[in-house]
Amino acid sequence: MLFNTHSHVDTGRQFAADRDEVVARAREMGVSQLMVIGFERALIPVTLAFAERHDWVWAAVGIHPTSALEWGPDAERELREAARSPKVRAIGEVGLDYYWKDKAPFEVQRDVFRQQIRLARDLGLPLVIHNRDAHEDVVRILEEEGADEVGGIMHCFSGDWEMAERCLALNFYIGIGGTVTYKNNPVGREVAQRLPLDRIVLETDDPYL
């Protein structure tokens, strides 16, 4: 069984002309399960509707850290409503992104991250974690907020082995994708080699990677 645990085929502009055909080809090539990942408030219904059209596609809904300024009572209500669907299996992608310094203030990102962890715990759903250049803050907040209660996936893992061990202790799986093949990513390959096979999940992050 092949399970692509992180896809944006539901919303990626690159798939506008042949979205359903792309999904059909993936199925023909042996992908038996697919998780489409939300990241903006306006796209929550799009992601959910796409998953509902395909019996082998599942959805995660959440507010991406670069969109953290979208967070508020209405956004939380919409996520809670979406999570009532049996198609929604996770909250994500959520986390911290310190690479894009002009998107959302880091303090806002941290607050919204905490609130979405609490939402996931309240709903009993695992988390899909986005982390870019924020390793220590991501793990610290996960630990402080008791994220081990729900666990989840560390999307496109980019940390070192010490960080991986902390994430494993929090009941997270480690997402491995195309970046592990990059020539300048020896740390990623070391982590992939040391991980227990039953704690690795595969992902494409299409169309972005």
PDB file of N, CA and C in Angstrom, residues 117-158:
ATOM      1  N   ILE A 117      -2.993  23.545  18.291  1.00  0.00           N
ATOM      2  CA  ILE A 117      -2.673  22.320  19.034  1.00  0.00           C
ATOM      3  C   ILE A 117      -3.788  22.023  20.034  1.00  0.00           C
ATOM      4  N   ARG A 118      -4.239  23.057  20.727  1.00  0.00           N
ATOM      5  CA  ARG A 118      -5.324  22.869  21.694  1.00  0.00           C
ATOM      6  C   ARG A 118      -6.600  22.422  20.996  1.00  0.00           C
ATOM      7  N   LEU A 119      -6.846  22.969  19.810  1.00  0.00           N
ATOM      8  CA  LEU A 119      -8.009  22.547  19.032  1.00  0.00           C
ATOM      9  C   LEU A 119      -7.903  21.067  18.679  1.00  0.00           C
ATOM     10  N   ALA A 120      -6.734  20.650  18.212  1.00  0.00           N
ATOM     11  CA  ALA A 120      -6.536  19.243  17.853  1.00  0.00           C
ATOM     12  C   ALA A 120      -6.757  18.334  19.058  1.00  0.00           C
ATOM     13  N   ARG A 121      -6.243  18.736  20.204  1.00  0.00           N
ATOM     14  CA  ARG A 121      -6.437  17.931  21.414  1.00  0.00           C
ATOM     15  C   ARG A 121      -7.912  17.865  21.784  1.00  0.00           C
ATOM     16  N   ASP A 122      -8.607  18.985  21.656  1.00  0.00           N
ATOM     17  CA  ASP A 122     -10.029  19.016  21.986  1.00  0.00           C
ATOM     18  C   ASP A 122     -10.833  18.109  21.064  1.00  0.00           C
ATOM     19  N   LEU A 123     -10.429  18.060  19.785  1.00  0.00           N
ATOM     20  CA  LEU A 123     -11.142  17.248  18.795  1.00  0.00           C
ATOM     21  C   LEU A 123     -10.641  15.808  18.744  1.00  0.00           C
ATOM     22  N   GLY A 124      -9.519  15.541  19.391  1.00  0.00           N
ATOM     23  CA  GLY A 124      -8.953  14.200  19.339  1.00  0.00           C
ATOM     24  C   GLY A 124      -8.382  13.843  17.984  1.00  0.00           C
ATOM     25  N   LEU A 125      -7.818  14.841  17.287  1.00  0.00           N
ATOM     26  CA  LEU A 125      -7.256  14.623  15.959  1.00  0.00           C
ATOM     27  C   LEU A 125      -5.748  14.841  15.982  1.00  0.00           C
ATOM     28  N   PRO A 126      -4.998  14.058  15.208  1.00  0.00           N
ATOM     29  CA  PRO A 126      -3.551  14.279  15.115  1.00  0.00           C
ATOM     30  C   PRO A 126      -3.235  15.563  14.367  1.00  0.00           C
ATOM     31  N   LEU A 127      -1.978  15.971  14.451  1.00  0.00           N
ATOM     32  CA  LEU A 127      -1.506  17.214  13.849  1.00  0.00           C
ATOM     33  C   LEU A 127      -0.589  16.938  12.670  1.00  0.00           C
ATOM     34  N   VAL A 128      -0.630  17.820  11.675  1.00  0.00           N
ATOM     35  CA  VAL A 128       0.356  17.836  10.594  1.00  0.00           C
ATOM     36  C   VAL A 128       1.161  19.115  10.780  1.00  0.00           C
ATOM     37  N   ILE A 129       2.456  18.962  11.074  1.00  0.00           N
ATOM     38  CA  ILE A 129       3.275  20.087  11.516  1.00  0.00           C
ATOM     39  C   ILE A 129       4.165  20.612  10.400  1.00  0.00           C
ATOM     40  N   HIS A 130       4.047  21.923  10.149  1.00  0.00           N
ATOM     41  CA  HIS A 130       4.940  22.644   9.242  1.00  0.00           C
ATOM     42  C   HIS A 130       6.018  23.310  10.085  1.00  0.00           C
ATOM     43  N   ASN A 131       7.275  23.096   9.722  1.00  0.00           N
ATOM     44  CA  ASN A 131       8.393  23.715  10.432  1.00  0.00           C
ATOM     45  C   ASN A 131       9.423  24.175   9.414  1.00  0.00           C
ATOM     46  N   ARG A 132       9.667  25.465   9.389  1.00  0.00           N
ATOM     47  CA  ARG A 132      10.736  25.982   8.537  1.00  0.00           C
ATOM     48  C   ARG A 132      11.572  26.969   9.338  1.00  0.00           C
ATOM     49  N   ASP A 133      12.818  26.599   9.570  1.00  0.00           N
ATOM     50  CA  ASP A 133      13.777  27.444  10.296  1.00  0.00           C
ATOM     51  C   ASP A 133      13.300  27.796  11.699  1.00  0.00           C
ATOM     52  N   ALA A 134      12.545  26.894  12.324  1.00  0.00           N
ATOM     53  CA  ALA A 134      11.997  27.179  13.657  1.00  0.00           C
ATOM     54  C   ALA A 134      12.058  25.935  14.547  1.00  0.00           C
ATOM     55  N   HIS A 135      13.084  25.126  14.369  1.00  0.00           N
ATOM     56  CA  HIS A 135      13.143  23.805  14.995  1.00  0.00           C
ATOM     57  C   HIS A 135      12.863  23.829  16.496  1.00  0.00           C
ATOM     58  N   GLU A 136      13.648  24.602  17.236  1.00  0.00           N
ATOM     59  CA  GLU A 136      13.534  24.567  18.698  1.00  0.00           C
ATOM     60  C   GLU A 136      12.178  25.063  19.169  1.00  0.00           C
ATOM     61  N   ASP A 137      11.683  26.146  18.586  1.00  0.00           N
ATOM     62  CA  ASP A 137      10.385  26.672  19.011  1.00  0.00           C
ATOM     63  C   ASP A 137       9.265  25.692  18.702  1.00  0.00           C
ATOM     64  N   VAL A 138       9.324  25.024  17.561  1.00  0.00           N
ATOM     65  CA  VAL A 138       8.282  24.057  17.206  1.00  0.00           C
ATOM     66  C   VAL A 138       8.218  22.938  18.238  1.00  0.00           C
ATOM     67  N   VAL A 139       9.356  22.325  18.528  1.00  0.00           N
ATOM     68  CA  VAL A 139       9.354  21.193  19.455  1.00  0.00           C
ATOM     69  C   VAL A 139       9.003  21.643  20.867  1.00  0.00           C
ATOM     70  N   ARG A 140       9.531  22.794  21.273  1.00  0.00           N
ATOM     71  CA  ARG A 140       9.230  23.293  22.619  1.00  0.00           C
ATOM     72  C   ARG A 140       7.736  23.517  22.804  1.00  0.00           C
ATOM     73  N   ILE A 141       7.095  24.136  21.810  1.00  0.00           N
ATOM     74  CA  ILE A 141       5.658  24.398  21.918  1.00  0.00           C
ATOM     75  C   ILE A 141       4.872  23.092  21.898  1.00  0.00           C
ATOM     76  N   LEU A 142       5.269  22.145  21.056  1.00  0.00           N
ATOM     77  CA  LEU A 142       4.599  20.840  21.055  1.00  0.00           C
ATOM     78  C   LEU A 142       4.692  20.187  22.430  1.00  0.00           C
ATOM     79  N   GLU A 143       5.857  20.272  23.047  1.00  0.00           N
ATOM     80  CA  GLU A 143       6.046  19.681  24.381  1.00  0.00           C
ATOM     81  C   GLU A 143       5.208  20.417  25.422  1.00  0.00           C
ATOM     82  N   GLU A 144       5.241  21.748  25.388  1.00  0.00           N
ATOM     83  CA  GLU A 144       4.519  22.537  26.391  1.00  0.00           C
ATOM     84  C   GLU A 144       3.014  22.368  26.280  1.00  0.00           C
ATOM     85  N   GLU A 145       2.521  22.158  25.058  1.00  0.00           N
ATOM     86  CA  GLU A 145       1.078  22.064  24.838  1.00  0.00           C
ATOM     87  C   GLU A 145       0.549  20.630  24.901  1.00  0.00           C
ATOM     88  N   GLY A 146       1.400  19.683  25.272  1.00  0.00           N
ATOM     89  CA  GLY A 146       0.930  18.306  25.416  1.00  0.00           C
ATOM     90  C   GLY A 146       0.502  17.662  24.117  1.00  0.00           C
ATOM     91  N   ALA A 147       1.215  17.982  23.034  1.00  0.00           N
ATOM     92  CA  ALA A 147       0.838  17.443  21.726  1.00  0.00           C
ATOM     93  C   ALA A 147       1.015  15.934  21.637  1.00  0.00           C
ATOM     94  N   ASP A 148       1.759  15.346  22.576  1.00  0.00           N
ATOM     95  CA  ASP A 148       1.910  13.890  22.567  1.00  0.00           C
ATOM     96  C   ASP A 148       0.582  13.179  22.768  1.00  0.00           C
ATOM     97  N   GLU A 149      -0.420  13.901  23.268  1.00  0.00           N
ATOM     98  CA  GLU A 149      -1.747  13.315  23.465  1.00  0.00           C
ATOM     99  C   GLU A 149      -2.380  12.907  22.139  1.00  0.00           C
ATOM    100  N   VAL A 150      -2.047  13.641  21.062  1.00  0.00           N
ATOM    101  CA  VAL A 150      -2.643  13.340  19.755  1.00  0.00           C
ATOM    102  C   VAL A 150      -1.605  12.913  18.722  1.00  0.00           C
ATOM    103  N   GLY A 151      -0.337  13.318  18.903  1.00  0.00           N
ATOM    104  CA  GLY A 151       0.696  12.960  17.936  1.00  0.00           C
ATOM    105  C   GLY A 151       0.415  13.544  16.568  1.00  0.00           C
ATOM    106  N   GLY A 152       0.982  12.905  15.537  1.00  0.00           N
ATOM    107  CA  GLY A 152       0.764  13.385  14.179  1.00  0.00           C
ATOM    108  C   GLY A 152       1.966  13.145  13.302  1.00  0.00           C
ATOM    109  N   ILE A 153       2.175  14.046  12.354  1.00  0.00           N
ATOM    110  CA  ILE A 153       3.250  13.930  11.368  1.00  0.00           C
ATOM    111  C   ILE A 153       4.072  15.210  11.364  1.00  0.00           C
ATOM    112  N   MET A 154       5.383  15.052  11.412  1.00  0.00           N
ATOM    113  CA  MET A 154       6.297  16.176  11.201  1.00  0.00           C
ATOM    114  C   MET A 154       6.538  16.256   9.700  1.00  0.00           C
ATOM    115  N   HIS A 155       5.822  17.156   9.057  1.00  0.00           N
ATOM    116  CA  HIS A 155       5.848  17.278   7.597  1.00  0.00           C
ATOM    117  C   HIS A 155       7.214  17.720   7.106  1.00  0.00           C
ATOM    118  N   CYS A 156       7.700  17.035   6.068  1.00  0.00           N
ATOM    119  CA  CYS A 156       8.954  17.406   5.399  1.00  0.00           C
ATOM    120  C   CYS A 156      10.048  17.680   6.437  1.00  0.00           C
ATOM    121  N   PHE A 157      10.313  16.696   7.252  1.00  0.00           N
ATOM    122  CA  PHE A 157      11.202  16.870   8.399  1.00  0.00           C
ATOM    123  C   PHE A 157      12.561  17.404   7.966  1.00  0.00           C
ATOM    124  N   SER A 158      13.029  18.456   8.644  1.00  0.00           N
ATOM    125  CA  SER A 158      14.290  19.106   8.268  1.00  0.00           C
ATOM    126  C   SER A 158      15.249  19.262   9.444  1.00  0.00           C
TER     127      SER A 158
END
